[in-house]
Amino acid sequence: MKAFRFLSCAILFSLMTINASAQKIHAIVFCNTTDPNIGSTCKVDHDQFTKTIGDIAFNIDYEAILTSRIGEECTKENLMSVIQNLNTTDKDIIFFYYSGHGAHAEGDNDYYPQMCLKYPASQQDKWVPSRIVNELLSNKPASMRIVMTDCCNNIASWVTPKTVSVLSKGMSKANEVDPELFKKLFVQTKGNIMVTSSKKGQTSGCNSDGGFFSIIFWEELSEVVNGKKAADWHSLMASVKKGTLEISGNKQEPYYNLNLSGSGAGSAASATTTPQPASTQVINHPQPAFVNPFASQSTLTDMLSSLINTNIDLNTRVLSIKNIVATYFSQDAKVAVVGRDMKTIVDYVPVADFLRNITMAGNIQLVNIIEQTTNGYKINYLKVHEVIK
C-alpha cells in the first residue's frame, strides 16, 4: 500500500492542532443508495445527515468523525466491523443513522425493524435488527448514543427473527442557528435515544426530498436550534411524530424510546410508553477489520478548516494549497458545492480553484464534506456545503 505524502511539519502542526483535543461526535451512516426503487431517496437522506452532522459538530465545538457506507458498501460485514472498531470515550457522542429497506418478522416482539442493508429477500440472513446495533453501541463509552432508522417496519410472514449470531439554494448563514441550543440537545443531555421511522406493522414513505421521517426530523431540528421551538428531545420527537403522521396521511407513525437526563431531556409525558421486550443477549463475534486506504474525512476536514482559518497567515494558507492538492487529490479532481437543499449544485470547479476560493473568501466559517469518491489512492470528486459568517 502506498503511503501518503504529508505537508511540512510546521504547516501540518498548525492544521492538526485545531481539533487535537476536541471531544468527538462519531457519525455512522449506512444507506442503500443503489436500490432501483428508493436509492435516490436514500442518497438525499445520506447527504442531509452528513451536512447536519457537520452543523452539529461545529455548533457544539466537537470534532466530527464520519463513517459512511453507502451502495455496495452498505453490508452486514462493514456494519459489524465499523461498530467493532469504534473507539470512543465517555464524553463522546455516537449517532448511527440508516436509510433503506426494512421489515419485521411475524411473531417477533421487538418493536424496531430489521435493516435490509443492500440485501434482497433471498439474503435476509444478512439483515441486521436495529435493536442489535443499539445493544452493540451500548457497549461503547459515550455521553449520548442515538440510533435512528428510516425504513419500513411492516410485518411479513416470510421474514425470520434475527439474533446477533446472524448479523435554500446557496450557502447557509452561520447566524441562522443558536449554538447554545445545539449544546443543550447534544452536550448538556446524556443517555440513549432509539428511534425508527414507523411503528411495527407500518411501511415508511418517501419522495424526492428523502424519507418522510427524515424530512420532518431535520426540519424540526432546524426549528429547535433556530429558537422557534422548545430545545428538548421529548418535545422534538413529539413534533416529529406529529409531522410524520401529517405528511404520510396518518399512515406512518415514528416509534422511539428516550432514556435521557440533563437540561435537554424534557418531559417524559410526550415519550412513548409502550413496554419494551427484554434485551437480546449480545455475543460479539470477531469481524475482519475494514481498512480504508484513502484520506480520512476527518483529516481532510481539518485541512479545509485550516484554509478558512483567518487566524493563520493568509500567505501560509495559500502556499499550502499546492501541497494539499498533490497529497490528497488526483490531477482532474473536481469539487461540487451544493446549496442548503443538498441537491442544487451552485458551483462546480477544479479542486485547486475551490481551495483557492475558500482561502481568499474570508467569510466562510465551515465547509462540510457531503461526499467524496476516489480513483486509486487519490480523491477525484468532492461534494461540499459551505456555511458563511
Tab-separated table of C-alpha atoms in Angstrom:
chain	number	residue	atom	x	y	z
A	1	MET	CA	0.000	0.000	0.000
A	2	LYS	CA	1.341	3.390	-0.965
A	3	ALA	CA	1.930	5.837	1.846
A	4	PHE	CA	0.529	9.354	1.662
A	5	ARG	CA	2.924	12.251	1.438
A	6	PHE	CA	2.442	14.809	4.173
A	7	LEU	CA	2.787	18.567	4.456
A	8	SER	CA	5.777	20.182	6.075
A	9	CYS	CA	5.987	19.794	9.841
A	10	ALA	CA	5.234	23.446	10.532
A	11	ILE	CA	2.127	23.556	8.378
A	12	LEU	CA	0.947	20.131	9.497
A	13	PHE	CA	1.217	21.185	13.133
A	14	SER	CA	-0.891	24.270	12.557
A	15	LEU	CA	-3.503	22.258	10.684
A	16	MET	CA	-3.832	19.285	13.003
A	17	THR	CA	-3.774	21.067	16.365
A	18	ILE	CA	-7.104	22.745	15.606
A	19	ASN	CA	-9.127	19.729	16.759
A	20	ALA	CA	-6.413	17.767	18.546
A	21	SER	CA	-8.108	17.803	21.940
A	22	ALA	CA	-11.718	18.121	20.815
A	23	GLN	CA	-14.441	15.840	22.022
A	24	LYS	CA	-15.930	13.860	19.168
A	25	ILE	CA	-19.245	13.062	17.575
A	26	HIS	CA	-18.929	9.694	15.872
A	27	ALA	CA	-21.423	9.661	12.998
A	28	ILE	CA	-22.083	6.308	11.317
A	29	VAL	CA	-24.320	6.319	8.255
A	30	PHE	CA	-25.403	3.296	6.196
A	31	CYS	CA	-27.663	3.925	3.182
A	32	ASN	CA	-28.913	1.679	0.380
A	33	THR	CA	-28.294	4.271	-2.344
A	34	THR	CA	-28.151	1.789	-5.235
A	35	ASP	CA	-31.622	0.292	-4.775
A	36	PRO	CA	-33.595	0.781	-8.035
A	37	ASN	CA	-36.709	1.970	-6.204
A	38	ILE	CA	-35.533	4.050	-3.259
A	39	GLY	CA	-31.824	4.581	-3.951
A	40	SER	CA	-32.140	8.231	-4.945
A	41	THR	CA	-34.184	8.974	-1.830
A	42	CYS	CA	-31.586	7.239	0.361
A	43	LYS	CA	-28.889	9.378	-1.268
A	44	VAL	CA	-30.782	12.542	-0.299
A	45	ASP	CA	-31.122	11.197	3.254
A	46	HIS	CA	-27.387	10.439	3.349
A	47	ASP	CA	-26.386	13.908	2.187
A	48	GLN	CA	-28.741	15.653	4.602
A	49	PHE	CA	-27.485	13.584	7.539
A	50	THR	CA	-23.860	14.281	6.615
A	51	LYS	CA	-24.480	18.011	6.328
A	52	THR	CA	-26.392	18.134	9.614
A	53	ILE	CA	-23.669	16.248	11.482
A	54	GLY	CA	-21.199	18.895	10.324
A	55	ASP	CA	-23.532	21.621	11.579
A	56	ILE	CA	-23.985	19.915	14.941
A	57	ALA	CA	-20.254	19.352	15.435
A	58	PHE	CA	-19.433	22.936	14.528
A	59	ASN	CA	-22.008	24.438	16.868
A	60	ILE	CA	-21.096	22.301	19.883
A	61	ASP	CA	-17.341	22.579	19.169
A	62	TYR	CA	-16.856	18.842	18.692
A	63	GLU	CA	-14.789	17.036	16.072
A	64	ALA	CA	-16.966	15.111	13.609
A	65	ILE	CA	-15.746	11.605	12.759
A	66	LEU	CA	-17.898	10.432	9.857
A	67	THR	CA	-18.051	6.815	8.722
A	68	SER	CA	-20.187	6.457	5.592
A	69	ARG	CA	-21.036	3.162	3.888
A	70	ILE	CA	-23.456	3.503	1.002
A	71	GLY	CA	-24.458	1.445	-2.032
A	72	GLU	CA	-22.432	-1.740	-2.355
A	73	GLU	CA	-20.605	-0.951	0.894
A	74	CYS	CA	-23.881	-0.991	2.865
A	75	THR	CA	-23.202	-4.529	4.109
A	76	LYS	CA	-23.504	-6.520	7.313
A	77	GLU	CA	-19.751	-7.171	7.337
A	78	ASN	CA	-18.954	-3.458	7.143
A	79	LEU	CA	-21.571	-2.612	9.761
A	80	MET	CA	-20.193	-5.108	12.274
A	81	SER	CA	-16.622	-4.036	11.517
A	82	VAL	CA	-17.365	-0.333	11.931
A	83	ILE	CA	-19.043	-0.931	15.302
A	84	GLN	CA	-16.323	-3.292	16.497
A	85	ASN	CA	-13.564	-0.834	15.621
A	86	LEU	CA	-15.336	2.240	17.015
A	87	ASN	CA	-13.053	3.933	19.548
A	88	THR	CA	-14.866	6.347	21.858
A	89	THR	CA	-14.641	7.994	25.272
A	90	ASP	CA	-17.397	8.603	27.809
A	91	LYS	CA	-17.502	12.258	26.708
A	92	ASP	CA	-18.196	11.484	23.040
A	93	ILE	CA	-21.482	11.263	21.118
A	94	ILE	CA	-22.409	8.309	18.885
A	95	PHE	CA	-25.026	8.904	16.165
A	96	PHE	CA	-25.993	5.926	13.971
A	97	TYR	CA	-28.318	6.534	11.007
A	98	TYR	CA	-29.737	4.108	8.442
A	99	SER	CA	-31.848	4.786	5.344
A	100	GLY	CA	-33.041	1.890	3.213
A	101	HIS	CA	-35.450	-1.028	3.197
A	102	GLY	CA	-36.637	-2.578	6.435
A	103	ALA	CA	-39.015	-5.320	7.581
A	104	HIS	CA	-40.387	-7.072	10.648
A	105	ALA	CA	-40.776	-10.775	11.349
A	106	GLU	CA	-44.224	-12.124	12.192
A	107	GLY	CA	-44.408	-13.025	15.889
A	108	ASP	CA	-41.234	-11.051	16.734
A	109	ASN	CA	-41.924	-8.992	19.877
A	110	ASP	CA	-39.231	-6.431	19.044
A	111	TYR	CA	-40.736	-3.017	18.268
A	112	TYR	CA	-37.915	-1.983	15.959
A	113	PRO	CA	-37.228	-3.135	12.371
A	114	GLN	CA	-34.603	-5.270	10.738
A	115	MET	CA	-32.357	-3.281	8.392
A	116	CYS	CA	-32.125	-4.949	4.993
A	117	LEU	CA	-28.948	-3.006	4.143
A	118	LYS	CA	-28.097	-3.755	0.469
A	119	TYR	CA	-29.533	-7.282	0.520
A	120	PRO	CA	-32.672	-8.647	-1.195
A	121	ALA	CA	-35.162	-11.010	0.452
A	122	SER	CA	-33.183	-14.028	-0.770
A	123	GLN	CA	-30.309	-12.930	1.504
A	124	GLN	CA	-32.293	-11.979	4.581
A	125	ASP	CA	-29.849	-13.910	6.747
A	126	LYS	CA	-27.651	-10.827	6.359
A	127	TRP	CA	-30.307	-8.388	7.543
A	128	VAL	CA	-29.443	-6.766	10.893
A	129	PRO	CA	-32.011	-5.785	13.562
A	130	SER	CA	-31.620	-2.161	14.617
A	131	ARG	CA	-32.103	-3.321	18.214
A	132	ILE	CA	-28.830	-5.257	17.981
A	133	VAL	CA	-26.999	-2.174	16.681
A	134	ASN	CA	-28.281	-0.267	19.703
A	135	GLU	CA	-27.119	-3.001	22.067
A	136	LEU	CA	-23.683	-3.263	20.480
A	137	LEU	CA	-23.232	0.508	20.638
A	138	SER	CA	-24.307	0.479	24.300
A	139	ASN	CA	-21.038	-1.340	24.986
A	140	LYS	CA	-19.113	1.695	23.723
A	141	PRO	CA	-18.427	4.544	26.172
A	142	ALA	CA	-20.331	7.725	25.256
A	143	SER	CA	-22.274	10.566	26.845
A	144	MET	CA	-25.085	10.090	24.329
A	145	ARG	CA	-25.997	7.392	21.805
A	146	ILE	CA	-28.550	7.896	19.050
A	147	VAL	CA	-29.730	5.048	16.819
A	148	MET	CA	-32.051	6.266	14.051
A	149	THR	CA	-33.526	4.241	11.183
A	150	ASP	CA	-35.657	5.480	8.287
A	151	CYS	CA	-37.099	2.288	6.829
A	152	CYS	CA	-40.262	0.206	6.703
A	153	ASN	CA	-41.352	-1.743	9.777
A	154	ASN	CA	-44.087	-3.807	8.122
A	155	ILE	CA	-44.716	-7.396	9.233
A	156	ALA	CA	-44.117	-10.227	6.751
A	157	SER	CA	-44.641	-13.927	7.460
A	158	TRP	CA	-41.608	-14.889	5.389
A	159	VAL	CA	-39.215	-12.703	7.413
A	160	THR	CA	-37.411	-14.655	10.120
A	161	PRO	CA	-36.436	-13.217	13.522
A	162	LYS	CA	-32.721	-12.474	13.715
A	163	THR	CA	-30.354	-12.956	16.618
A	164	VAL	CA	-26.941	-11.395	16.915
A	165	SER	CA	-25.376	-14.623	15.743
A	166	VAL	CA	-26.535	-13.879	12.130
A	167	LEU	CA	-25.532	-10.409	11.951
A	168	SER	CA	-32.430	27.411	0.200
A	169	LYS	CA	-30.224	27.191	-2.650
A	170	GLY	CA	-26.929	28.698	-1.707
A	171	MET	CA	-24.632	28.975	1.265
A	172	SER	CA	-26.114	28.672	4.730
A	173	LYS	CA	-25.839	31.560	7.149
A	174	ALA	CA	-23.948	30.749	10.315
A	175	ASN	CA	-26.207	33.019	12.371
A	176	GLU	CA	-29.336	31.064	11.465
A	177	VAL	CA	-28.866	28.827	14.492
A	178	ASP	CA	-28.032	29.219	18.163
A	179	PRO	CA	-25.029	27.062	19.149
A	180	GLU	CA	-26.255	27.007	22.756
A	181	LEU	CA	-29.403	25.162	21.657
A	182	PHE	CA	-27.281	22.545	19.870
A	183	LYS	CA	-25.265	22.169	23.067
A	184	LYS	CA	-28.432	21.796	25.156
A	185	LEU	CA	-29.533	18.856	22.999
A	186	PHE	CA	-26.223	17.116	22.361
A	187	VAL	CA	-23.841	18.121	25.179
A	188	GLN	CA	-25.927	19.018	28.230
A	189	THR	CA	-28.125	15.936	27.741
A	190	LYS	CA	-26.884	12.411	28.448
A	191	GLY	CA	-28.302	8.995	27.707
A	192	ASN	CA	-29.675	6.900	24.876
A	193	ILE	CA	-32.078	7.568	22.013
A	194	MET	CA	-33.519	4.887	19.757
A	195	VAL	CA	-35.974	5.823	17.036
A	196	THR	CA	-37.340	4.301	13.854
A	197	SER	CA	-39.456	5.941	11.188
A	198	SER	CA	-42.612	3.805	11.563
A	199	LYS	CA	-44.325	1.640	14.157
A	200	LYS	CA	-44.309	-2.131	13.982
A	201	GLY	CA	-46.524	-3.221	11.094
A	202	GLN	CA	-46.203	0.031	9.086
A	203	THR	CA	-44.339	0.986	5.925
A	204	SER	CA	-42.242	4.163	5.642
A	205	GLY	CA	-42.948	6.590	2.815
A	206	CYS	CA	-40.615	8.832	0.835
A	207	ASN	CA	-40.428	11.308	-2.026
A	208	SER	CA	-37.693	13.065	-3.994
A	209	ASP	CA	-36.723	15.082	-0.907
A	210	GLY	CA	-35.985	11.975	1.177
A	211	GLY	CA	-37.784	9.690	3.596
A	212	PHE	CA	-40.866	11.257	5.205
A	213	PHE	CA	-39.497	10.736	8.707
A	214	SER	CA	-36.059	12.157	7.849
A	215	ILE	CA	-37.569	15.197	6.125
A	216	ILE	CA	-39.614	16.020	9.219
A	217	PHE	CA	-36.808	15.253	11.693
A	218	TRP	CA	-34.304	17.610	10.027
A	219	GLU	CA	-36.968	20.321	9.658
A	220	GLU	CA	-38.000	20.064	13.311
A	221	LEU	CA	-34.379	20.021	14.494
A	222	SER	CA	-33.803	23.205	12.463
A	223	GLU	CA	-36.829	24.828	14.123
A	224	VAL	CA	-35.421	23.959	17.553
A	225	VAL	CA	-31.885	25.277	17.000
A	226	ASN	CA	-33.326	28.424	15.405
A	227	GLY	CA	-35.092	29.086	18.710
A	228	LYS	CA	-38.586	28.631	17.280
A	229	LYS	CA	-39.475	25.535	19.332
A	230	ALA	CA	-38.546	24.053	22.692
A	231	ALA	CA	-34.998	22.698	22.869
A	232	ASP	CA	-35.611	19.307	24.427
A	233	TRP	CA	-35.742	15.803	22.979
A	234	HIS	CA	-39.226	14.869	24.148
A	235	SER	CA	-40.777	17.956	22.566
A	236	LEU	CA	-38.683	17.485	19.434
A	237	MET	CA	-39.728	13.879	18.955
A	238	ALA	CA	-43.374	14.678	19.693
A	239	SER	CA	-43.242	17.257	16.874
A	240	VAL	CA	-41.506	14.770	14.573
A	241	LYS	CA	-44.202	12.185	15.335
A	242	LYS	CA	-46.962	14.675	14.558
A	243	GLY	CA	-45.295	15.909	11.358
A	244	THR	CA	-44.613	12.418	10.037
A	245	LEU	CA	-48.223	11.423	10.612
A	246	GLU	CA	-49.363	14.508	8.707
A	247	ILE	CA	-47.034	14.111	5.699
A	248	SER	CA	-47.919	10.398	5.395
A	249	GLY	CA	-51.687	10.870	5.664
A	250	ASN	CA	-51.731	9.223	9.113
A	251	LYS	CA	-50.195	6.052	7.665
A	252	GLN	CA	-46.785	6.328	9.282
A	253	GLU	CA	-46.085	6.947	12.977
A	254	PRO	CA	-42.483	7.043	14.255
A	255	TYR	CA	-41.643	4.884	17.252
A	256	TYR	CA	-38.996	5.919	19.775
A	257	ASN	CA	-37.577	5.485	23.267
A	258	LEU	CA	-35.745	8.251	25.098
A	259	ASN	CA	-33.678	7.382	28.158
A	260	LEU	CA	-32.202	10.773	28.931
A	261	SER	CA	-31.157	13.166	31.677
A	262	GLY	CA	-29.986	16.759	31.628
A	263	SER	CA	-31.259	20.156	30.518
A	264	GLY	CA	-32.327	18.976	27.069
A	265	ALA	CA	-34.171	15.846	28.163
A	266	GLY	CA	-37.572	17.470	28.571
A	267	SER	CA	-40.752	15.962	29.971
A	268	ALA	CA	-41.384	12.243	29.634
A	269	ALA	CA	-45.062	12.978	29.014
A	270	SER	CA	-44.540	13.027	25.249
A	271	ALA	CA	-42.383	9.895	25.125
A	272	THR	CA	-43.645	6.508	24.024
A	273	THR	CA	-44.899	4.478	26.974
A	274	THR	CA	-45.160	1.118	25.239
A	275	PRO	CA	-43.238	-1.501	27.262
A	276	GLN	CA	-40.145	-2.887	25.600
A	277	PRO	CA	-39.122	-6.522	25.184
A	278	ALA	CA	-36.233	-7.874	27.177
A	279	SER	CA	-32.824	-7.198	25.667
A	280	THR	CA	-31.341	-9.829	23.422
A	281	GLN	CA	-28.171	-11.408	24.723
A	282	VAL	CA	-25.279	-9.897	22.833
A	283	ILE	CA	-22.467	-12.130	21.632
A	284	ASN	CA	-19.636	-10.314	19.929
A	285	HIS	CA	-18.197	-12.312	17.058
A	286	PRO	CA	-14.857	-11.022	15.786
A	287	GLN	CA	-15.149	-9.457	12.326
A	288	PRO	CA	-12.351	-8.663	9.872
A	289	ALA	CA	-11.242	-5.059	10.201
A	290	PHE	CA	-12.235	-2.739	7.362
A	291	VAL	CA	-9.184	-0.818	6.142
A	292	ASN	CA	-9.811	2.379	4.222
A	293	PRO	CA	-6.693	3.196	2.134
A	294	PHE	CA	-7.890	6.680	1.255
A	295	ALA	CA	-7.508	10.020	3.005
A	296	SER	CA	-9.644	10.091	6.134
A	297	GLN	CA	-12.514	12.536	6.004
A	298	SER	CA	-11.689	13.938	9.433
A	299	THR	CA	-8.124	14.763	8.318
A	300	LEU	CA	-9.373	16.376	5.123
A	301	THR	CA	-11.905	18.383	7.132
A	302	ASP	CA	-9.047	19.673	9.277
A	303	MET	CA	-7.185	20.700	6.128
A	304	LEU	CA	-10.172	22.636	4.817
A	305	SER	CA	-10.718	24.211	8.235
A	306	SER	CA	-7.139	25.451	8.227
A	307	LEU	CA	-7.578	27.121	4.836
A	308	ILE	CA	-10.538	29.195	6.072
A	309	ASN	CA	-8.948	29.952	9.452
A	310	THR	CA	-8.214	33.676	9.328
A	311	ASN	CA	-6.050	33.342	12.451
A	312	ILE	CA	-3.446	31.673	10.239
A	313	ASP	CA	-1.388	33.945	7.994
A	314	LEU	CA	-3.014	34.214	4.543
A	315	ASN	CA	0.261	33.635	2.699
A	316	THR	CA	0.875	30.451	4.709
A	317	ARG	CA	-2.579	29.155	3.823
A	318	VAL	CA	-2.206	29.980	0.120
A	319	LEU	CA	1.196	28.282	-0.056
A	320	SER	CA	-0.243	25.117	1.499
A	321	ILE	CA	-2.833	24.649	-1.285
A	322	LYS	CA	-0.374	23.136	-3.748
A	323	ASN	CA	0.770	20.544	-1.188
A	324	ILE	CA	-2.812	19.667	-0.209
A	325	VAL	CA	-3.787	19.116	-3.845
A	326	ALA	CA	-0.721	16.966	-4.550
A	327	THR	CA	-1.164	14.928	-1.369
A	328	TYR	CA	-4.861	14.123	-1.483
A	329	PHE	CA	-6.284	14.763	-4.941
A	330	SER	CA	-5.963	13.410	-8.467
A	331	GLN	CA	-4.985	15.848	-11.216
A	332	ASP	CA	-8.526	16.027	-12.631
A	333	ALA	CA	-10.316	16.302	-9.256
A	334	LYS	CA	-13.466	18.428	-9.190
A	335	VAL	CA	-15.488	19.930	-6.329
A	336	ALA	CA	-19.265	20.394	-6.373
A	337	VAL	CA	-20.616	22.980	-3.943
A	338	VAL	CA	-24.275	22.374	-3.042
A	339	GLY	CA	-26.882	24.695	-1.592
A	340	ARG	CA	-28.903	24.307	1.561
A	341	ASP	CA	-31.246	21.801	-0.067
A	342	MET	CA	-28.276	19.428	-0.503
A	343	LYS	CA	-29.264	18.906	-4.158
A	344	THR	CA	-28.727	22.129	-6.087
A	345	ILE	CA	-25.127	22.487	-7.306
A	346	VAL	CA	-24.193	26.152	-7.041
A	347	ASP	CA	-20.578	25.723	-8.170
A	348	TYR	CA	-18.523	23.015	-9.894
A	349	VAL	CA	-14.791	23.752	-10.202
A	350	PRO	CA	-11.345	22.105	-10.254
A	351	VAL	CA	-10.114	21.360	-6.749
A	352	ALA	CA	-7.278	23.902	-6.834
A	353	ASP	CA	-9.719	26.675	-7.758
A	354	PHE	CA	-12.096	25.624	-4.981
A	355	LEU	CA	-9.340	25.607	-2.358
A	356	ARG	CA	-8.106	28.985	-3.542
A	357	ASN	CA	-11.638	30.418	-3.468
A	358	ILE	CA	-12.377	29.374	0.129
A	359	THR	CA	-8.941	30.558	1.273
A	360	MET	CA	-9.371	34.007	-0.209
A	361	ALA	CA	-13.064	34.463	0.628
A	362	GLY	CA	-12.570	35.472	4.256
A	363	ASN	CA	-16.221	34.909	5.170
A	364	ILE	CA	-16.539	31.114	5.134
A	365	GLN	CA	-16.986	29.675	8.598
A	366	LEU	CA	-17.390	25.981	7.850
A	367	VAL	CA	-17.008	23.533	4.959
A	368	ASN	CA	-18.984	20.287	5.348
A	369	ILE	CA	-17.852	17.336	3.241
A	370	ILE	CA	-21.013	15.641	1.967
A	371	GLU	CA	-19.445	13.054	-0.318
A	372	GLN	CA	-16.064	12.032	-1.682
A	373	THR	CA	-15.016	9.490	-4.296
A	374	THR	CA	-11.569	8.168	-5.129
A	375	ASN	CA	-9.623	6.880	-8.085
A	376	GLY	CA	-6.834	4.665	-6.832
A	377	TYR	CA	-5.353	6.389	-3.797
A	378	LYS	CA	-6.429	9.942	-4.607
A	379	ILE	CA	-9.710	11.815	-4.275
A	380	ASN	CA	-11.201	12.729	-7.653
A	381	TYR	CA	-14.521	14.219	-6.535
A	382	LEU	CA	-15.796	16.143	-3.532
A	383	LYS	CA	-19.289	17.383	-2.760
A	384	VAL	CA	-19.324	20.078	-0.096
A	385	HIS	CA	-21.639	22.558	1.601
A	386	GLU	CA	-20.360	25.933	2.820
A	387	VAL	CA	-21.515	27.979	5.801
A	388	ILE	CA	-20.698	31.690	5.663
A	389	LYS	CA	-20.259	34.101	8.537
